[in-house]
Short mmCIF file of C-alpha atoms and ligand atoms in Angstrom, two decimals:
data_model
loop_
_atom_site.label_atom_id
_atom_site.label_comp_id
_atom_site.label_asym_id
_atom_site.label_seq_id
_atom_site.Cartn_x
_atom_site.Cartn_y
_atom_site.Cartn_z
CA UNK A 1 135.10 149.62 -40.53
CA UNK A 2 138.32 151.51 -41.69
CA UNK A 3 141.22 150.97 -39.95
CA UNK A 4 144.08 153.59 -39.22
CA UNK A 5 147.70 152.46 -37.87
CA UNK A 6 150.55 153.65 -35.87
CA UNK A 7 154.02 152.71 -37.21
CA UNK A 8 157.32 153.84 -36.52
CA UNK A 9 160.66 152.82 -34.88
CA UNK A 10 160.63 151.47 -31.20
CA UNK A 11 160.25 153.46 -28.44
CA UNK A 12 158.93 156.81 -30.42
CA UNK A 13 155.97 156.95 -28.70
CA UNK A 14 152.87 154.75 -30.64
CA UNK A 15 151.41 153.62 -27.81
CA UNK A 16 151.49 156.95 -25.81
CA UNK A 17 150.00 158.12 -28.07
CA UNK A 18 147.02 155.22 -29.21
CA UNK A 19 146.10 155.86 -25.44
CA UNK A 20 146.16 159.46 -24.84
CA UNK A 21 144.00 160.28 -28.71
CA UNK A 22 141.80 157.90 -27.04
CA UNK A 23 141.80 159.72 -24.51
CA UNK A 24 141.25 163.10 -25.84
CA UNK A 25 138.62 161.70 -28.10
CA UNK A 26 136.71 161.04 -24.71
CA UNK A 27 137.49 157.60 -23.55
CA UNK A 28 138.45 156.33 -20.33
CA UNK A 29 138.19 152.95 -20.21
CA UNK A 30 138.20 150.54 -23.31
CA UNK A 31 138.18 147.11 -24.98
CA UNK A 32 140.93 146.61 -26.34
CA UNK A 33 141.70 143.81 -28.85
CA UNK A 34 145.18 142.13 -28.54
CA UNK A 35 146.61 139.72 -31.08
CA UNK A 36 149.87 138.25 -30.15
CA UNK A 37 152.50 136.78 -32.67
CA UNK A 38 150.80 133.82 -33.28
CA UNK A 39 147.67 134.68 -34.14
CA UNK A 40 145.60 134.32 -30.68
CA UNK A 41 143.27 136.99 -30.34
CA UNK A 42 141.99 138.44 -26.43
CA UNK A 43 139.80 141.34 -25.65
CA UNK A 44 140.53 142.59 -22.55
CA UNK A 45 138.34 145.96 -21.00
CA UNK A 46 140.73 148.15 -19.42
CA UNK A 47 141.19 151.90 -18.15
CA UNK A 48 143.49 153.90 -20.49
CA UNK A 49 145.36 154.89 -17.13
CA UNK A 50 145.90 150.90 -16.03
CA UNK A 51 147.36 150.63 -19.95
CA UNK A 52 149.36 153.10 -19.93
CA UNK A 53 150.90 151.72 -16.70
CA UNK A 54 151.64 148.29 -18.39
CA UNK A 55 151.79 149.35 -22.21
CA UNK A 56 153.98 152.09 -22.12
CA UNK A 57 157.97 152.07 -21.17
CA UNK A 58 160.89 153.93 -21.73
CA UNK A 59 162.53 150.65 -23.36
CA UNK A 60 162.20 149.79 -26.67
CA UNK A 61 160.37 146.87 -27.90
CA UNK A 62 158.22 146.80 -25.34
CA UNK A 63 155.03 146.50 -27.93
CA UNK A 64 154.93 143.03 -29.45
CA UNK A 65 151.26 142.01 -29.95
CA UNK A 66 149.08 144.02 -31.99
CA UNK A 67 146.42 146.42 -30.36
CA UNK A 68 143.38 147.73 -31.70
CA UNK A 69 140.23 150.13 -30.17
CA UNK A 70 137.29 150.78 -31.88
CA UNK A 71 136.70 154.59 -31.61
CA UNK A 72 134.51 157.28 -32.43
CA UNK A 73 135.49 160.35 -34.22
CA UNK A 74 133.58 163.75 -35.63
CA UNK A 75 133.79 163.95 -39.23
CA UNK A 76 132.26 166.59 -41.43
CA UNK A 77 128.77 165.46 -40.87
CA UNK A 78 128.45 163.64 -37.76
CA UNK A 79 130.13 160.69 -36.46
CA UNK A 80 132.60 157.88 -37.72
CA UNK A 81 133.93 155.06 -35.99
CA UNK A 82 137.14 153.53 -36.93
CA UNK A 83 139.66 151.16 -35.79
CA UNK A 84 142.94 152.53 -34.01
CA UNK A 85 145.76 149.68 -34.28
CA UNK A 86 149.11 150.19 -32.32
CA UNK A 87 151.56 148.22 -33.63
CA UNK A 88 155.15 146.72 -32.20
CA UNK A 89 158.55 149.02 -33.35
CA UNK A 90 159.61 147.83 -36.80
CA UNK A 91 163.31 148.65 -37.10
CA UNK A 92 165.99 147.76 -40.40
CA UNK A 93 167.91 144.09 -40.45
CA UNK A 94 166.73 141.11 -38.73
CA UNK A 95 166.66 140.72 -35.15
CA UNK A 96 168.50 138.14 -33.29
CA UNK A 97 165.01 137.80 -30.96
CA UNK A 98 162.67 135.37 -32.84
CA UNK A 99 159.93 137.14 -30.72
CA UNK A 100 160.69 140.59 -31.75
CA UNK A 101 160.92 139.01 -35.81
CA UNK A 102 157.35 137.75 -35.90
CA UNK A 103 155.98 141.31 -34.00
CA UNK A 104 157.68 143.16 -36.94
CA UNK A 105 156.14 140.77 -39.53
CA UNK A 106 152.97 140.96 -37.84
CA UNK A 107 153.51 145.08 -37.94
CA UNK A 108 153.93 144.78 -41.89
CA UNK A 109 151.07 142.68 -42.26
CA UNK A 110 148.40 145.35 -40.77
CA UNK A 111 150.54 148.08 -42.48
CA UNK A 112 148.85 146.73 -45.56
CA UNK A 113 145.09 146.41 -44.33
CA UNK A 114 145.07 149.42 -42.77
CA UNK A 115 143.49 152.72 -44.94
CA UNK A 116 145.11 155.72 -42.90
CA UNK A 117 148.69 155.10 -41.79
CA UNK A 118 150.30 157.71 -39.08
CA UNK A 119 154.05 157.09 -39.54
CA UNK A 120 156.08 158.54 -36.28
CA UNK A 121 158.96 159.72 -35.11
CA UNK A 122 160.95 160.91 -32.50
CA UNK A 123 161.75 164.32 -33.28
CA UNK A 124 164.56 164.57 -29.94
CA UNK A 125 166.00 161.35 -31.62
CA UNK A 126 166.27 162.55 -34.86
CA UNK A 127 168.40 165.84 -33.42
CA UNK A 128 170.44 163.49 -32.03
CA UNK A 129 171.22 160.69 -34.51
CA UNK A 130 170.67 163.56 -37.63
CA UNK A 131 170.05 162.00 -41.01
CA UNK A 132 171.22 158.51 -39.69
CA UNK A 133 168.30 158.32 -37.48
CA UNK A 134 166.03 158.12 -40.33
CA UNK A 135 165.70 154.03 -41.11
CA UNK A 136 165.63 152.14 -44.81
CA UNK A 137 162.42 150.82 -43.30
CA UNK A 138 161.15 154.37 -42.45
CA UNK A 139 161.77 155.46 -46.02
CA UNK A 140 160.30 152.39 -47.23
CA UNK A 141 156.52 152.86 -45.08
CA UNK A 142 156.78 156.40 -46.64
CA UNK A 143 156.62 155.04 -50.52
CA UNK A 144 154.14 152.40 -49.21
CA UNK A 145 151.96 155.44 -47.31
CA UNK A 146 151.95 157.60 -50.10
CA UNK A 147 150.96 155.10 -52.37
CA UNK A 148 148.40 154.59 -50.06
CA UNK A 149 146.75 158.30 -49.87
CA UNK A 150 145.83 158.39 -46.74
CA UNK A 151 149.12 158.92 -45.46
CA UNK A 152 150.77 161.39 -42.43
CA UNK A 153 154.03 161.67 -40.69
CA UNK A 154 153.71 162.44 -36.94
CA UNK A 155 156.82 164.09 -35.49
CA UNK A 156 156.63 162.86 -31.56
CA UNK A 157 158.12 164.39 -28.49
CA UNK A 158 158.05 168.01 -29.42
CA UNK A 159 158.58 169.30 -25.57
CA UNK A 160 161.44 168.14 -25.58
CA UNK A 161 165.00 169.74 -26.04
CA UNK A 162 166.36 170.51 -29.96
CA UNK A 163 162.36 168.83 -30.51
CA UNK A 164 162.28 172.13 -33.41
CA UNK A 165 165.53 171.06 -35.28
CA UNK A 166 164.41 167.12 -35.04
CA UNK A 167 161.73 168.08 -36.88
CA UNK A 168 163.25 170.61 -39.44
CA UNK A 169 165.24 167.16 -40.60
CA UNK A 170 161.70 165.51 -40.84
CA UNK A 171 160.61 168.11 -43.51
CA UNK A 172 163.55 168.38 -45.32
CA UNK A 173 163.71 164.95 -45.96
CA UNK A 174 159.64 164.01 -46.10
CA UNK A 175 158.96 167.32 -48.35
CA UNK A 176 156.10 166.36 -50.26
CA UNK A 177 154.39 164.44 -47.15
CA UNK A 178 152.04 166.05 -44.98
CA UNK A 179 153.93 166.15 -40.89
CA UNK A 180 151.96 167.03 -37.94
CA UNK A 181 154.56 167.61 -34.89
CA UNK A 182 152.98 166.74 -31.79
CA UNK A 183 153.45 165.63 -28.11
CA UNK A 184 151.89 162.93 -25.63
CA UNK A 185 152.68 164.86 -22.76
CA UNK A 186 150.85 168.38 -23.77
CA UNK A 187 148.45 166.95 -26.55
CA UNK A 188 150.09 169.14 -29.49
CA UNK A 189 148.88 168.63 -32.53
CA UNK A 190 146.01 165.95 -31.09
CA UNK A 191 143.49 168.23 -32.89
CA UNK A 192 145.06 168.24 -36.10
CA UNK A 193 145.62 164.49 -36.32
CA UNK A 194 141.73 164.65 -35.18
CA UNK A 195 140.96 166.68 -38.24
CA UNK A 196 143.15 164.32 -40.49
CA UNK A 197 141.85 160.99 -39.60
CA UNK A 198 138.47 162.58 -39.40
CA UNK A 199 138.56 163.84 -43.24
CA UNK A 200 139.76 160.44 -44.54
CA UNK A 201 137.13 158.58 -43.22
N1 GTP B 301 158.71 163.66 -23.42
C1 GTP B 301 157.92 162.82 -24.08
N2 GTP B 301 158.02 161.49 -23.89
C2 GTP B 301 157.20 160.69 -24.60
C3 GTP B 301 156.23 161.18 -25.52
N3 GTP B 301 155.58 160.13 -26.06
C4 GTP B 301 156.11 159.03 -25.50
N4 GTP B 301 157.08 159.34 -24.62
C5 GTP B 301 157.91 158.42 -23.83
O1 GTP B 301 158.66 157.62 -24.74
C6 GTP B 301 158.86 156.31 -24.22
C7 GTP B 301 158.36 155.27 -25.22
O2 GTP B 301 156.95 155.37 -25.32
P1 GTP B 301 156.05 154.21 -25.91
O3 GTP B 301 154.69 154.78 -26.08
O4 GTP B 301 156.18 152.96 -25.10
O5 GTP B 301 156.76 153.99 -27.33
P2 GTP B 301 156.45 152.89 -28.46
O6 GTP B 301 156.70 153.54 -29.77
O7 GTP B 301 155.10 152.32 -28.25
O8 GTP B 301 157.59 151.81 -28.18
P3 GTP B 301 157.61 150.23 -28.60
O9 GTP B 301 156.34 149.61 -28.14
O10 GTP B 301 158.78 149.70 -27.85
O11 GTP B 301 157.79 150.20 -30.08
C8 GTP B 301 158.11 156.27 -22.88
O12 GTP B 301 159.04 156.52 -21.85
C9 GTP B 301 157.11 157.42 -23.00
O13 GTP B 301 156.73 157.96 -21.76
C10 GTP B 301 156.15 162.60 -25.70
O14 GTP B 301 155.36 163.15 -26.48
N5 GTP B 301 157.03 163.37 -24.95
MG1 MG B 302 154.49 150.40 -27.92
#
């Protein structure tokens, strides 16, 4: 079964939004296979609304296992399934938490078994911090992703403030890539990303 990633800085959003496209693709409750950084694997069944209450926080590097759910997905004729993987923040340097070092590593290492990679960002972030918020690492999944093929940009957090010029950044410096801008909170863009996964299946 083809799997399909979600990498990106800390705290832009991946597993937002690895719950709410499961969501929106119909699911409400879910097993969910967790690998932590040293390999063990546990399947838990949970309600995307309990995850989302433990998974989710407005801290960074709150993801360090890896997380995958095996959905289902219309393509041109039919149904596929595929695996959705939500992956810990990767950021640039090495981090002074051994913890943190091993969830990046781990992050790398499904980066390159994966056959569609969503690459996000945080478009409010990217207002803020301009060019500079745009990592080495970033730059680096983008010539791995387009390599790749099956490669997208998703620009996060569009309601909120300056979300627009965040993104305008995005495409000026990503211009050959294709960059769906959506949100979490109102589900922009869900169907395009949808439509994406869907055709490179
Ligand atoms: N306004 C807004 N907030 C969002 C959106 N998506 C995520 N957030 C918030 O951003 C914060 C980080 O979300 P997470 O989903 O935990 O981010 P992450 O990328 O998984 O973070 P790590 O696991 O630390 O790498 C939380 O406070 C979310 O509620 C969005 O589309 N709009
Ligand atoms: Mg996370």
């Amino acid at each position: 079964m083809k799997t399909c990633i979600i990498i990106g800085n800390p705290n832009v959003g991946k597993t937002s939004f690895f719950l709410s496209l499961a969501e929106y693709l119909g699911v409400n409750r879910c097993e969910v296979e967790i690998t932590d950084i040293y390999g063990k694997v546990l399947v838990k069944n949970i309600s995307v609304n309990f995850a989302r209450k433990y998974l989710v926080s407005t801290s960074p590097f709150k993801t360090r296992n890896v997380y995958k759910m095996k959905l289902t997905i219309p393509v041109y004729k039919g149904y596929e399934q595929l695996i959705l993987v939500d992956t810990a923040g990767v950021t640039d340097g090495i981090n002074e938490v051994e913890e943190i070092r091993k969830s990046m590593a781990q992050t790398l290492k499904e980066l390159s078994q994966a056959k569609i990679i969503l690459h996000m960002f945080d478009a409010q972030y990217i207002y803020y911090k301009k060019e500079g918020g745009i990592s080495e690492i970033d730059y680096q999944i983008k010539e791995f992703g387009s390599q790749q093929g099956c490669y997208c940009i998703l620009v996060n957090k569009m309601d909120k403030d300056n979300s627009q010029k965040g993104l305008d950044i995005i495409r000026d410096k990503f211009k050959e890539n294709y960059i769906i801008p959506i949100s979490t909170v109102d589900r922009t863009g869900f169907k395009e990303v949808k439509a994406f996964v869907g055709r490179n299946l």
